[in-house]
Each structure stands twice: as C-alpha cells, then as structure tokens.
Short mmCIF file of C-alpha atoms in Angstrom, two decimals:
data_model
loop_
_atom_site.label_atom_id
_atom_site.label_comp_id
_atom_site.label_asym_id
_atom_site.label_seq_id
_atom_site.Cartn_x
_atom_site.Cartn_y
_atom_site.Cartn_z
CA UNK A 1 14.08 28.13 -1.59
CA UNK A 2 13.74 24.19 -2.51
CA UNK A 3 14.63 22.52 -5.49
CA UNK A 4 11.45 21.12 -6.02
CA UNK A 5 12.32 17.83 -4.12
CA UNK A 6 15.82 16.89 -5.78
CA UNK A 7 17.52 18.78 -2.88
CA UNK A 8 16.85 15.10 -1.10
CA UNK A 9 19.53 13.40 -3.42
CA UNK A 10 22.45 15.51 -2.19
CA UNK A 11 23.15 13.37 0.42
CA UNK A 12 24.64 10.66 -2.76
CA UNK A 13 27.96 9.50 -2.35
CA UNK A 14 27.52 6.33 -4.57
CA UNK A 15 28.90 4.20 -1.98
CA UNK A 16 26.59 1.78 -4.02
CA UNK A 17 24.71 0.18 -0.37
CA UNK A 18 21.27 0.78 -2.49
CA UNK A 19 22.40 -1.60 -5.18
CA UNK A 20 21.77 -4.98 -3.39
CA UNK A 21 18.02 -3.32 -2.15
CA UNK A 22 17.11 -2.47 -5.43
CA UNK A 23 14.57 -4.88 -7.09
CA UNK A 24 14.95 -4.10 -10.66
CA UNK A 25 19.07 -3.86 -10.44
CA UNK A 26 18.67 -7.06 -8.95
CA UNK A 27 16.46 -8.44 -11.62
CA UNK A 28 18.61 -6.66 -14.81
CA UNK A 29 21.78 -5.54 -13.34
CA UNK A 30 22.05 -2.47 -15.06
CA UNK A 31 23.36 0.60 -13.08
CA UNK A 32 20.82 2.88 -15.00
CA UNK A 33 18.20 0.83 -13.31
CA UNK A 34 19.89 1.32 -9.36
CA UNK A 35 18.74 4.01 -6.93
CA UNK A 36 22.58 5.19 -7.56
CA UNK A 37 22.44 5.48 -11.21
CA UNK A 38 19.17 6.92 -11.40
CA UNK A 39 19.93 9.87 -8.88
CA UNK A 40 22.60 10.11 -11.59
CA UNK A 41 20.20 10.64 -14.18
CA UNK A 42 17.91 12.71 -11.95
CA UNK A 43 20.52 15.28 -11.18
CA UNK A 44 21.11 15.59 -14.49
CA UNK A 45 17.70 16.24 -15.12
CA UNK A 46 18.07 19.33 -12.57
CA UNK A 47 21.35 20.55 -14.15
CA UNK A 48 19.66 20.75 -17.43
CA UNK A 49 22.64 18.48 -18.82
CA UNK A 50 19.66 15.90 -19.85
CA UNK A 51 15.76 17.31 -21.25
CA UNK A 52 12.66 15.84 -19.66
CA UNK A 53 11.91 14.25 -22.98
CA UNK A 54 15.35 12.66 -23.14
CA UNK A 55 14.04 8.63 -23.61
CA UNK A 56 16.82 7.29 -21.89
CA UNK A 57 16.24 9.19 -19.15
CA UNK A 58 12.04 8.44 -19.45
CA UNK A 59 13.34 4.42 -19.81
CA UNK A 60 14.83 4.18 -16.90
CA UNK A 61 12.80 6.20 -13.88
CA UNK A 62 9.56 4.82 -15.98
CA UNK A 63 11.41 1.64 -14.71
CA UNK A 64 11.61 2.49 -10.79
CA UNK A 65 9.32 0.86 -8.72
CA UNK A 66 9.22 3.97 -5.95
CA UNK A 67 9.44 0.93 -3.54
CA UNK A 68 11.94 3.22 -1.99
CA UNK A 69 13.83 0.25 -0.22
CA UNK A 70 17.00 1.98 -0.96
CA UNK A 71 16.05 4.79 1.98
CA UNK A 72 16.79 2.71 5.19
CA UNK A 73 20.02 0.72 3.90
CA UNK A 74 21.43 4.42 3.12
CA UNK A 75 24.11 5.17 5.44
CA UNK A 76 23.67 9.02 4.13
CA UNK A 77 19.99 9.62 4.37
CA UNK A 78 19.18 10.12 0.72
CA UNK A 79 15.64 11.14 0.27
CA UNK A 80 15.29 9.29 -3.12
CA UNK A 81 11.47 8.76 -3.09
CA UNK A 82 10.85 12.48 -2.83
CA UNK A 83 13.84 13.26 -5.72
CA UNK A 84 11.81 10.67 -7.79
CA UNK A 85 8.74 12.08 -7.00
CA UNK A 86 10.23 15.51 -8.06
CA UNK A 87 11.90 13.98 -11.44
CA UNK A 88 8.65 12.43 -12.66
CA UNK A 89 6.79 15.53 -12.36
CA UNK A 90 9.02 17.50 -14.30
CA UNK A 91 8.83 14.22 -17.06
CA UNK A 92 4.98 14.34 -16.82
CA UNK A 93 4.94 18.26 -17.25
CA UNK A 94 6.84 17.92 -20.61
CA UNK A 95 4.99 14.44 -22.02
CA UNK A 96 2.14 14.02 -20.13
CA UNK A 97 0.82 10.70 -18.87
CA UNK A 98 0.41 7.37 -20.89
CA UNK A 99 -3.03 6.92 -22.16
CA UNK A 100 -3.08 4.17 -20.02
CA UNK A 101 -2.43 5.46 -16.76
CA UNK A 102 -4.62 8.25 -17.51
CA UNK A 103 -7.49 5.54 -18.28
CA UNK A 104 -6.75 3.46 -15.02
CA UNK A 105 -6.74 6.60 -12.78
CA UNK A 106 -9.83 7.59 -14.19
CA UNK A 107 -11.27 4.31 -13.80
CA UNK A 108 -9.92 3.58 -10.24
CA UNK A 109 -10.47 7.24 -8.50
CA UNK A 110 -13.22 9.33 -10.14
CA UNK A 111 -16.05 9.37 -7.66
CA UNK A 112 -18.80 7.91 -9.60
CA UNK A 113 -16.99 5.88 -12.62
CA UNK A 114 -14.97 4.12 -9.91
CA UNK A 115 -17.89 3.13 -7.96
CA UNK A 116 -19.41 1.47 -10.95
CA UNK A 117 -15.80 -0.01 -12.00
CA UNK A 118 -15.99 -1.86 -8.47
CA UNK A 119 -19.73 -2.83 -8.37
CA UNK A 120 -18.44 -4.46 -12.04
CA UNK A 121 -15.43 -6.33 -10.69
CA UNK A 122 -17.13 -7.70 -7.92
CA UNK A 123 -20.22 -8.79 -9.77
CA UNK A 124 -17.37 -10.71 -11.85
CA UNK A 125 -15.11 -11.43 -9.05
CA UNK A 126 -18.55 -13.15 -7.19
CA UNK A 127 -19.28 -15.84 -10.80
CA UNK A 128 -15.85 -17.18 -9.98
CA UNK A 129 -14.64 -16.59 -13.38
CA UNK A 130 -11.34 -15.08 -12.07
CA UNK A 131 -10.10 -18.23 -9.70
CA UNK A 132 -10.51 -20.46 -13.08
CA UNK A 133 -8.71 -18.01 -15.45
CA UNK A 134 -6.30 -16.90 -13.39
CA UNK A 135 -2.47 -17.58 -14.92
CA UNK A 136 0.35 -15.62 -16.61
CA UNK A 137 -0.16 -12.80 -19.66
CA UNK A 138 -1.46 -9.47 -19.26
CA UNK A 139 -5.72 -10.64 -19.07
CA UNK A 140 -5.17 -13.85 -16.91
CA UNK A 141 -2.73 -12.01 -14.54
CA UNK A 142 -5.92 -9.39 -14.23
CA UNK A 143 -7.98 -12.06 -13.42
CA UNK A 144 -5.73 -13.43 -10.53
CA UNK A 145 -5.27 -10.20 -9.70
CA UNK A 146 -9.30 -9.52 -8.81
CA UNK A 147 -9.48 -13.02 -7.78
CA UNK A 148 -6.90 -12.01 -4.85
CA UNK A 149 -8.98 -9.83 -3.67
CA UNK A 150 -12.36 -12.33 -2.54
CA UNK A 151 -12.91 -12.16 1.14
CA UNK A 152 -12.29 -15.81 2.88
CA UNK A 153 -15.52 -17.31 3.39
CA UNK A 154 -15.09 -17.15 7.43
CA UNK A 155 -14.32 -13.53 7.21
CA UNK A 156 -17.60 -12.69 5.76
CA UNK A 157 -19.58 -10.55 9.15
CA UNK A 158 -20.65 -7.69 7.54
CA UNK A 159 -20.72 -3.69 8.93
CA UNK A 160 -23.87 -3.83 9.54
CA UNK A 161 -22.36 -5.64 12.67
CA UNK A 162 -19.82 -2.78 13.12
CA UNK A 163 -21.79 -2.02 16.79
CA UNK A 164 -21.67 -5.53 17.96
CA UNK A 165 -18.02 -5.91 17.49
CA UNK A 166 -17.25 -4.16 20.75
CA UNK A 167 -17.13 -6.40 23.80
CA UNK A 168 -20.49 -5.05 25.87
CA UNK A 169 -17.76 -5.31 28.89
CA UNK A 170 -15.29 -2.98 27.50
CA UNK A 171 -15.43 0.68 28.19
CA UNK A 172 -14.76 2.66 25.30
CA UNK A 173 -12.36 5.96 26.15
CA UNK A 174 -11.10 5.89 22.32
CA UNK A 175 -12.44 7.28 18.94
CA UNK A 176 -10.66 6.97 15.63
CA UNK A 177 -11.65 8.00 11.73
CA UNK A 178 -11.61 5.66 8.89
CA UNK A 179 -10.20 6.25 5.96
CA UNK A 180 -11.49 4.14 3.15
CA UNK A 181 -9.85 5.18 -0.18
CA UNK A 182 -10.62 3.89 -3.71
CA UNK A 183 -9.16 0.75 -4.22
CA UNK A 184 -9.65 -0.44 -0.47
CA UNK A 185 -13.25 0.45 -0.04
CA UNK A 186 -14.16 -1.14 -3.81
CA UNK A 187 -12.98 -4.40 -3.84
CA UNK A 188 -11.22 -4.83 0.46
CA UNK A 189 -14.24 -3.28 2.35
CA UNK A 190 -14.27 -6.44 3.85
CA UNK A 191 -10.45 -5.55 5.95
CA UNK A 192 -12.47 -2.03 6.74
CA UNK A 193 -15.02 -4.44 8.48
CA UNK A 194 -12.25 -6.38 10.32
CA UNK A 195 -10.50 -3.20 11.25
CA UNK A 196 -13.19 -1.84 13.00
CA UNK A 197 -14.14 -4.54 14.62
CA UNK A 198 -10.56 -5.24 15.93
CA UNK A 199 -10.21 -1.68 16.89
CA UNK A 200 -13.13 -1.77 18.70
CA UNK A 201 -11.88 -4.96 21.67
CA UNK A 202 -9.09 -3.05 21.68
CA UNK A 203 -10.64 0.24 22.58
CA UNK A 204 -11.67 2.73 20.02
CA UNK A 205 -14.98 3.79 18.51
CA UNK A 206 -14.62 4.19 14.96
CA UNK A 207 -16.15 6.89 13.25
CA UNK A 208 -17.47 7.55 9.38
CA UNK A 209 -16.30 10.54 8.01
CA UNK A 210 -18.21 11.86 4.59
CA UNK A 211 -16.63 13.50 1.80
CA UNK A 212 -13.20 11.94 1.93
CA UNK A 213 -12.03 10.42 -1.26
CA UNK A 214 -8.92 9.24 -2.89
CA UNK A 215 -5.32 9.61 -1.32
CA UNK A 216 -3.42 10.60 -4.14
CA UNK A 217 -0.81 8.57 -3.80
CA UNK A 218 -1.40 6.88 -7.44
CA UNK A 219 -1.37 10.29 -8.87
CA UNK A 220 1.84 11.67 -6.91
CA UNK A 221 3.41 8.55 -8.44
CA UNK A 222 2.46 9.53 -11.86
CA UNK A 223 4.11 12.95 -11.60
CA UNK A 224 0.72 14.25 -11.22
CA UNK A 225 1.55 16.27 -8.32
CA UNK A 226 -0.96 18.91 -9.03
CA UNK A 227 -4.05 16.45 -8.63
CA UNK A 228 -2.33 14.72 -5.79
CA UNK A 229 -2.36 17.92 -3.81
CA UNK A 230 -5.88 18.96 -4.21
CA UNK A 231 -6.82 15.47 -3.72
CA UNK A 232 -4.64 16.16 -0.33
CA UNK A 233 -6.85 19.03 0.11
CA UNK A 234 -9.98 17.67 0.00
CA UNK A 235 -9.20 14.60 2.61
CA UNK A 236 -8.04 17.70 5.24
CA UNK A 237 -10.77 19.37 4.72
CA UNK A 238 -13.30 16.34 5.21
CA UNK A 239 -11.61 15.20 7.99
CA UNK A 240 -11.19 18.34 9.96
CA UNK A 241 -9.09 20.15 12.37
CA UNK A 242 -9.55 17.53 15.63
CA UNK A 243 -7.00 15.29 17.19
CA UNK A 244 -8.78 12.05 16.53
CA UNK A 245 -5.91 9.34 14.96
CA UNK A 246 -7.17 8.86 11.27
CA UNK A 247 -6.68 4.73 10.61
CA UNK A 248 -5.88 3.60 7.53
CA UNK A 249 -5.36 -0.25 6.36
CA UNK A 250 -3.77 0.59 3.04
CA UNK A 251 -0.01 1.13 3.43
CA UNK A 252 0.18 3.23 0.06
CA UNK A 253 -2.22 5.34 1.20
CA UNK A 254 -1.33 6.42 4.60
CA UNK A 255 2.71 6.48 3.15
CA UNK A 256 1.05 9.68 0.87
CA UNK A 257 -1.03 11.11 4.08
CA UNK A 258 1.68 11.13 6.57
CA UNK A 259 3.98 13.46 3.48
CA UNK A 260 0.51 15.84 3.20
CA UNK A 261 2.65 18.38 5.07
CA UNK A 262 5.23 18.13 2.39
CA UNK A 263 2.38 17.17 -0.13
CA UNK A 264 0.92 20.55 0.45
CA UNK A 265 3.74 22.88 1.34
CA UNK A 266 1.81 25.61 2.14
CA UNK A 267 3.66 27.87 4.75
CA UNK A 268 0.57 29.99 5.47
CA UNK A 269 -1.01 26.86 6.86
CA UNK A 270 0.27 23.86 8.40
CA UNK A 271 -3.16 21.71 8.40
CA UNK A 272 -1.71 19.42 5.97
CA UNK A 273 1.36 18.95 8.61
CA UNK A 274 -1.02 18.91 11.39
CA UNK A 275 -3.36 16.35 9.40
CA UNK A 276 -0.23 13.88 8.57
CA UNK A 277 0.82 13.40 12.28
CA UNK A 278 -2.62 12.13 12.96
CA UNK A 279 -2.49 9.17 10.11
CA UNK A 280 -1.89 5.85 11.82
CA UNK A 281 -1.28 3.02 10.41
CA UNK A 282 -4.07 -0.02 11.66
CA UNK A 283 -1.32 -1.94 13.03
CA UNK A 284 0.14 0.86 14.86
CA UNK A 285 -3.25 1.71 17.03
CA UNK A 286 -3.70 -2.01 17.53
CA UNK A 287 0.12 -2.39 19.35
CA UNK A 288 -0.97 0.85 21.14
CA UNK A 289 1.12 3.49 22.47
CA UNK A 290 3.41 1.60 24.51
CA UNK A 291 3.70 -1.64 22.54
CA UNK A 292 2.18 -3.58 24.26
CA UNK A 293 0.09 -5.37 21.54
CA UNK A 294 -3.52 -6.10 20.65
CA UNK A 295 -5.97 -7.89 23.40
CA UNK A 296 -5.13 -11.45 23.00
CA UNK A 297 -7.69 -13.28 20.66
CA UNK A 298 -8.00 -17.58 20.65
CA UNK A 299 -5.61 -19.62 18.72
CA UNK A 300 -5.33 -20.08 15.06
CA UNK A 301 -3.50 -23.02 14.08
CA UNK A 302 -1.48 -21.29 10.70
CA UNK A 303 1.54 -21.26 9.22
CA UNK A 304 1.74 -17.40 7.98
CA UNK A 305 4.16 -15.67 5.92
CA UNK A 306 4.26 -11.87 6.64
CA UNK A 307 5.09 -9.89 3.20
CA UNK A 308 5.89 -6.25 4.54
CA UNK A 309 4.41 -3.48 2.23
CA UNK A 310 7.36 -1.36 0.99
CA UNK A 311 5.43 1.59 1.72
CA UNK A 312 4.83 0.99 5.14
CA UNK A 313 8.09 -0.79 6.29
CA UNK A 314 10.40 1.77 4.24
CA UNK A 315 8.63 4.78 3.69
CA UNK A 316 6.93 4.90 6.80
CA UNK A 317 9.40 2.87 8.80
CA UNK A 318 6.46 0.52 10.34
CA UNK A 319 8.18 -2.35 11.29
CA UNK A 320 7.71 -3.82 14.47
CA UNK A 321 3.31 -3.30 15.01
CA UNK A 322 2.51 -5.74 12.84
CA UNK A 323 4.65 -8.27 14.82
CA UNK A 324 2.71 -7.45 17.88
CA UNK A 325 -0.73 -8.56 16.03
CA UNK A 326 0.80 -11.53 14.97
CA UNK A 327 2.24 -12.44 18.85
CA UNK A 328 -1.93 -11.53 19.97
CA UNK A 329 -2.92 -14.55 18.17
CA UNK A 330 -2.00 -18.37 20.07
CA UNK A 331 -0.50 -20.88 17.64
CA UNK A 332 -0.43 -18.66 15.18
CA UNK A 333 3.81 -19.64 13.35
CA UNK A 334 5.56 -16.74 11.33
CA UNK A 335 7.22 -18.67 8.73
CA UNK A 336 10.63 -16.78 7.56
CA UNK A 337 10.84 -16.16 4.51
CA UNK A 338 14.35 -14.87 2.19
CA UNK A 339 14.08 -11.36 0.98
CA UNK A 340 10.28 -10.57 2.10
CA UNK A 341 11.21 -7.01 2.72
CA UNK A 342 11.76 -6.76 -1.02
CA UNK A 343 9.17 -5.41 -3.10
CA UNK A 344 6.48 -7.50 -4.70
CA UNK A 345 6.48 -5.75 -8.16
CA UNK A 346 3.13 -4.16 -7.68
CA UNK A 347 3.81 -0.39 -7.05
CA UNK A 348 0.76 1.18 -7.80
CA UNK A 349 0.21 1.31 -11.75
CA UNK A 350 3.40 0.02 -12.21
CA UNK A 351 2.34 -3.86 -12.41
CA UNK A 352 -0.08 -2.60 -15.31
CA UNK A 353 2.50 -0.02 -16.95
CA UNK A 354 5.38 -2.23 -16.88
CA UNK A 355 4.36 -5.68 -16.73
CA UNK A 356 7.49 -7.04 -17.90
CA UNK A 357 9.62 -5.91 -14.96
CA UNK A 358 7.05 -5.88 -12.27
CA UNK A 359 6.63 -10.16 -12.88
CA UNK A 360 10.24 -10.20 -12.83
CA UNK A 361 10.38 -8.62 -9.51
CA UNK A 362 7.38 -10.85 -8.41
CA UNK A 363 9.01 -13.97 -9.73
CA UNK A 364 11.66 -14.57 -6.98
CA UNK A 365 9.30 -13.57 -4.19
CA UNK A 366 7.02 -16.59 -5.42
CA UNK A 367 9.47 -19.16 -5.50
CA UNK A 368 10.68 -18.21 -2.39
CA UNK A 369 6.96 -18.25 -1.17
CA UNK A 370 6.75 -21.76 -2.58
CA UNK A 371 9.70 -22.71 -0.70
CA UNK A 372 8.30 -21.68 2.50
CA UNK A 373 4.97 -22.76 1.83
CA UNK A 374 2.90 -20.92 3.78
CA UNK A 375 -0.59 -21.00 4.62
CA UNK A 376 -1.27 -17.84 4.52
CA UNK A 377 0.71 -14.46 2.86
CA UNK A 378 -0.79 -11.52 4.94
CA UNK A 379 0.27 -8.03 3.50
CA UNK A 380 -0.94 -4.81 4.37
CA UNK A 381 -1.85 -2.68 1.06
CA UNK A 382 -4.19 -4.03 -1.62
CA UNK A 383 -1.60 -3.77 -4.28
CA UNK A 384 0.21 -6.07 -2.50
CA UNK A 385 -2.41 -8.49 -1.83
CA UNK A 386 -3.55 -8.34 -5.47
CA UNK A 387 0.12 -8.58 -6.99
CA UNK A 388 0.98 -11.84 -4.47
CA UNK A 389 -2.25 -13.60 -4.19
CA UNK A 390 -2.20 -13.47 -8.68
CA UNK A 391 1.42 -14.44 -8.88
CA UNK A 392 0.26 -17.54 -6.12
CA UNK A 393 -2.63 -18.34 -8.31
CA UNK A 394 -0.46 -17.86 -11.39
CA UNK A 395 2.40 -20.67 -10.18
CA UNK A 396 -0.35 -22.93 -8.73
CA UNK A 397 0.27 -22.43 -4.80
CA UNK A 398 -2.59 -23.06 -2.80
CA UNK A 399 -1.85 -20.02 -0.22
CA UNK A 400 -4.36 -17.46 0.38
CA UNK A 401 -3.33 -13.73 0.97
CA UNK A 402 -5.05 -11.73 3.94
CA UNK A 403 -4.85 -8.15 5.57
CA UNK A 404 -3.10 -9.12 9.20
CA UNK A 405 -6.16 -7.55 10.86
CA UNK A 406 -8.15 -10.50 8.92
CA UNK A 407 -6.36 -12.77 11.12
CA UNK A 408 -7.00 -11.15 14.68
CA UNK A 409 -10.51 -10.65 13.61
CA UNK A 410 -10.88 -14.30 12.93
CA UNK A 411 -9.16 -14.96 16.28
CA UNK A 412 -11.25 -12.67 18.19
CA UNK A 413 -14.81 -13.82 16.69
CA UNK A 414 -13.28 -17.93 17.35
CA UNK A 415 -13.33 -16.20 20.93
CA UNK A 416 -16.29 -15.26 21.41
CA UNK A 417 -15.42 -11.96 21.76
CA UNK A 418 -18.02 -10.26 18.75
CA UNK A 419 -21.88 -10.52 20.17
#
C-alpha cells in the first residue's frame, strides 16, 4: 500500500544539492523554505509529529513554488513534487482552500464562467488599456500580466486557415489531437493556430476533439486532488482509447497529463496510464522521433532568449526539442542567459496567492533578462509568458514574449510555405 505520495521523499539524505535550485531559499535563505527543509516538515506531517493546521507548517509549503527544480539536481531521486502534492492535500482536507484560489479556479476553469472571463479580458486586453497600465502592485502587475498575452501583430492568420497551412506538396501520413485547456484556449488560441499550422509542414493532421476541458493541474496544485482526478477523467474519456499523440503547447498542462496514470491510480484500469504516454509535448512532435528537427523555415533575423518552463524541463525532463525548433529557423541567435532554468515565479496561482515571493523570484530573472537584452523571451506555458512578459513591461524592457512555435510559424509563412 502507498503512503499517499510521501513514500517519494524517502530517498532524502539532506545532502543539501536542492538548496542552490531552490528559488525561494535563494531569494530568503531560510532552510524552512528549501526542498530539504520542507521534506522535513512534510514527513512530519506523515508521522503525525506536526497537524495539518499547524501554521508553520501551512507558511512554508504555502511558500513552494512546485517548480520542482530540485528533482534533476538530486543525486537520490527524491520525488518531491509528488510528496508536495501529497502534503497539500492533506493541508487542504483540514482548511480548505483560500477564498481566493477558490474564486480564481472558478473563474479560470468552469466551462461557461471561464468562457465569459476570457471574452472579458480580451475585449480589455484589445482597448490597450493593459500596455499603458502595466507596472508593479497587485492591479498593474494584472494588467501586464493580460497585456503579455496579445498576439504579435504578424502572427495574426487565423484557424479559419488551419487547412491551408499544410504545404499542397506534402503528403500527410500523421494525425495528432489538440488539447486546448482553459487558460491557453482563452487568452493564447493564437499559439493553438501556430501549432497546427507548424505541425501540419511537418506532417500531421490535427484533429478537434469535443468535450475535453481543463487539465487539472491548477487544482492538483491546490491540494484539490479530488477535482483534479475527475477533471483527469473527463479528458480520457473525450479523447478516447486510440494511439493518436495528444499535443499540447502548455507545459503545465501536459506535466499533469503525462502523471494521469498516477493522477488516477486506478488498478482496475490503466486508461489513465495508457492516456499519459500519448501526451506530447508541441516541441517534441516537431523534433520528431529521431531528432532530427522541424522542416527548415526562412530566416528570422532575432536575438531570442529561451526561458525553459519548469514544468516541462524538470518535471517532464523536455530539454533538448525545443533547441531543435530554434536550429529550424536561419539567423535566428539564442542569447544565453544566467540561471534561465530557474523558475519565473509564476507557478500557477501562486503569482496571485503569494505575490510577495513570486516578484522576488521574478526579480533576478528580469535583470538578468535586461542584461542580455533580448529581442524576444519565448517560453512554453502561458503562466510563464504572462509572469515574464508583465515583469518586462513592469521594468520597462522593450522585449516581447512568444510561444517558440510562434517563431517557426513566422519563419515558415516568411517562406512561403502557408497557401
């Protein structure tokens, strides 16, 4: 029998190699708030030494970004994201969710509100008010944040030309699902648009599928495991029992669907398992099986500054695709920059439920961004995008933030290869 996840953190022998990847030890310095001290406080959570309404204990995993960049410089193989996971669900269970988070969720996933949420915040996003009141503070960071998320005038094509973004030459022996999600499909439908029409030179036929909705991951990070797996439920269910790779341009989302397995848990049936090993990352079905990379598109002349998600470089260990879209695209410079594998502060709800640490975590990322200045930050998970592209607003740098498959779409349409 498992322990409910914390059977991950065994593997802890606080040799202390997490300390130096963990954002908010970096940004306070306090042990409580390391991926060492916290399995500390998470085990005692399990013994029953400390109670799930112990505040000390709520302080500091409240204060976790789940970024879970502690997992790949572990020479042990603690599973700390799913010990987290566990912990917060037993904390939920006893004090329920913030009024706040509950409010957001509500707001951001309910089929129906959320629809009219996103019709709202682009209607708002499209007067410009957002670019002119973007800044620091809780409303003006809001504002940068939406204002991030405005497709660049070039990119605007449209799904209606979804057909036409096949090259008429190119045989088609390929077929792929998209999963849109609730964030990504309200205010980034436009990177939906560029990933099918990417996909498509490259090979596949994308297909709708009805009835999916929300990943859960936003839920699962709230301890609300119990709505994350039905959630789970649903997306298996609407996307069926075929072998078709499911492509998904939101690295928090497909992080959640490639755990359904574990998500699930249900040893009468192994769909969710079966589902998971069909998620795909859009990166990953653009460098193809082999590696060999997208179909070259004509040059951009950019300077570009790739910002890896946390959830897909560390949690699921995506590292080297993205790369491969960058090297399809002539001219196109990867500017280094210091410590872009460390998280951007964003983390879901956590930028909104703890604003004070998530701008900390953000702050060293931007000066280092200003530093390098960039052209472009491309990121792969609308958190991401939102978090950066307000803190660039915020600290007056003129860089945009894009979705990588942005990028090779605008290469591929300057080649002609989109009817």
């Amino acid at each position: 029998m498992t322990r409910g996840g914390f059977e991950g953190l065994d593997a802890c022998v606080h040799c202390g190699f997490c300390l130096q990847a963990c954002p908010t030890f970096l940004a306070t310095g306090d042990e409580s708030d390391s991926p060492r001290g916290r399995i500390e406080l998470m085990r005692a959570l399990e013994r029953g030494d400390l109670t799930a309404d112990d505040a000390a204990l709520s302080y500091h995993l409240d204060r976790c970004l789940g970024c879970r960049g502690c997992e790949p410089v572990c020479p042990s193989g603690v599973q700390y994201g799913h010990g987290l996971e566990a912990a917060r669900a037993r904390l939920t269970a006893v004090r329920g969710v913030s009024r706040l988070a509950r409010l957001a969720l509500w707001a951001l996933t309910t089929p129906g509100v959320s629809a009219a949420v996103y019709w709202f915040a682009r209607v708002l996003r499209a007067t410009g008010l957002p670019r002119r009141l973007a800044g620091w503070g809780r409303f003006r960071f809001a504002m940068g944040m939406l204002r991030a998320t405005k497709p660049m005038r070039n990119a605007k094509f449209g799904m209606r030309n979804r057909k036409a973004g096949v090259n008429s030459a190119f045989h088609i022996p390929h077929s792929a699902l998209l999963f849109r999600g609730c964030v990504q499909q309200g205010l980034f439908s436009h990177v939906h648009d560029a990933t099918v029409r990417t996909l498509g030179v490259n090979g596949y036929a994308v297909r709708e599928v009805a009835a999916q909705g929300c990943c859960g991951a936003l839920h699962a990070h709230a301890g609300l495991i119990d709505q994350a797996r039905e959630l789970a439920r649903k997306n298996v269910a609407a996307f069926g029992d075929g072998d078709e790779p499911i492509v998904v341009n939101s690295a928090g989302c497909g992080a959640i669907m490639k755990e359904y397995g574990r998500v699930l848990d249900e040893s009468d049936d192994d769909r969710g398992a079966r589902f998971a090993a069909r998620v795909r990352d859009v990166t990953e079905l653009l460098a193809g099986e082999a590696m060999k990379g997208p179909v070259p598109g004509a040059p951009l002349d950019l300077h570009v500054a790739y910002d890896p998600p946390c959830h897909l470089l560390h949690a699921q260990g995506v590292a080297v695709p993205p790369l491969k879209l960058f090297a399809a695209i002539p001219l196109l410079e990867l500017v280094e920059v210091p410590g872009a594998a460390e998280c951007c502060g964003s983390a879901g709800l956590f930028t909104l439920l703890e604003p004070e640490m998530s701008r900390a975590v953000l702050a060293a990322k931007i000066e280092r961004l200003r530093a390098a200045a960039p052209q472009v930050v491309a990121t792969g998970n609308p958190g991401c995008a939102m978090q950066i592209g307000a803190g660039l607003a915020a600290a007056g740098i003129a860089a945009h933030v894009r979705h990588p498959v942005e990028l090779l779409d605008d290469s591929y349409r300057t080649a002609g290869r989109y009817e």
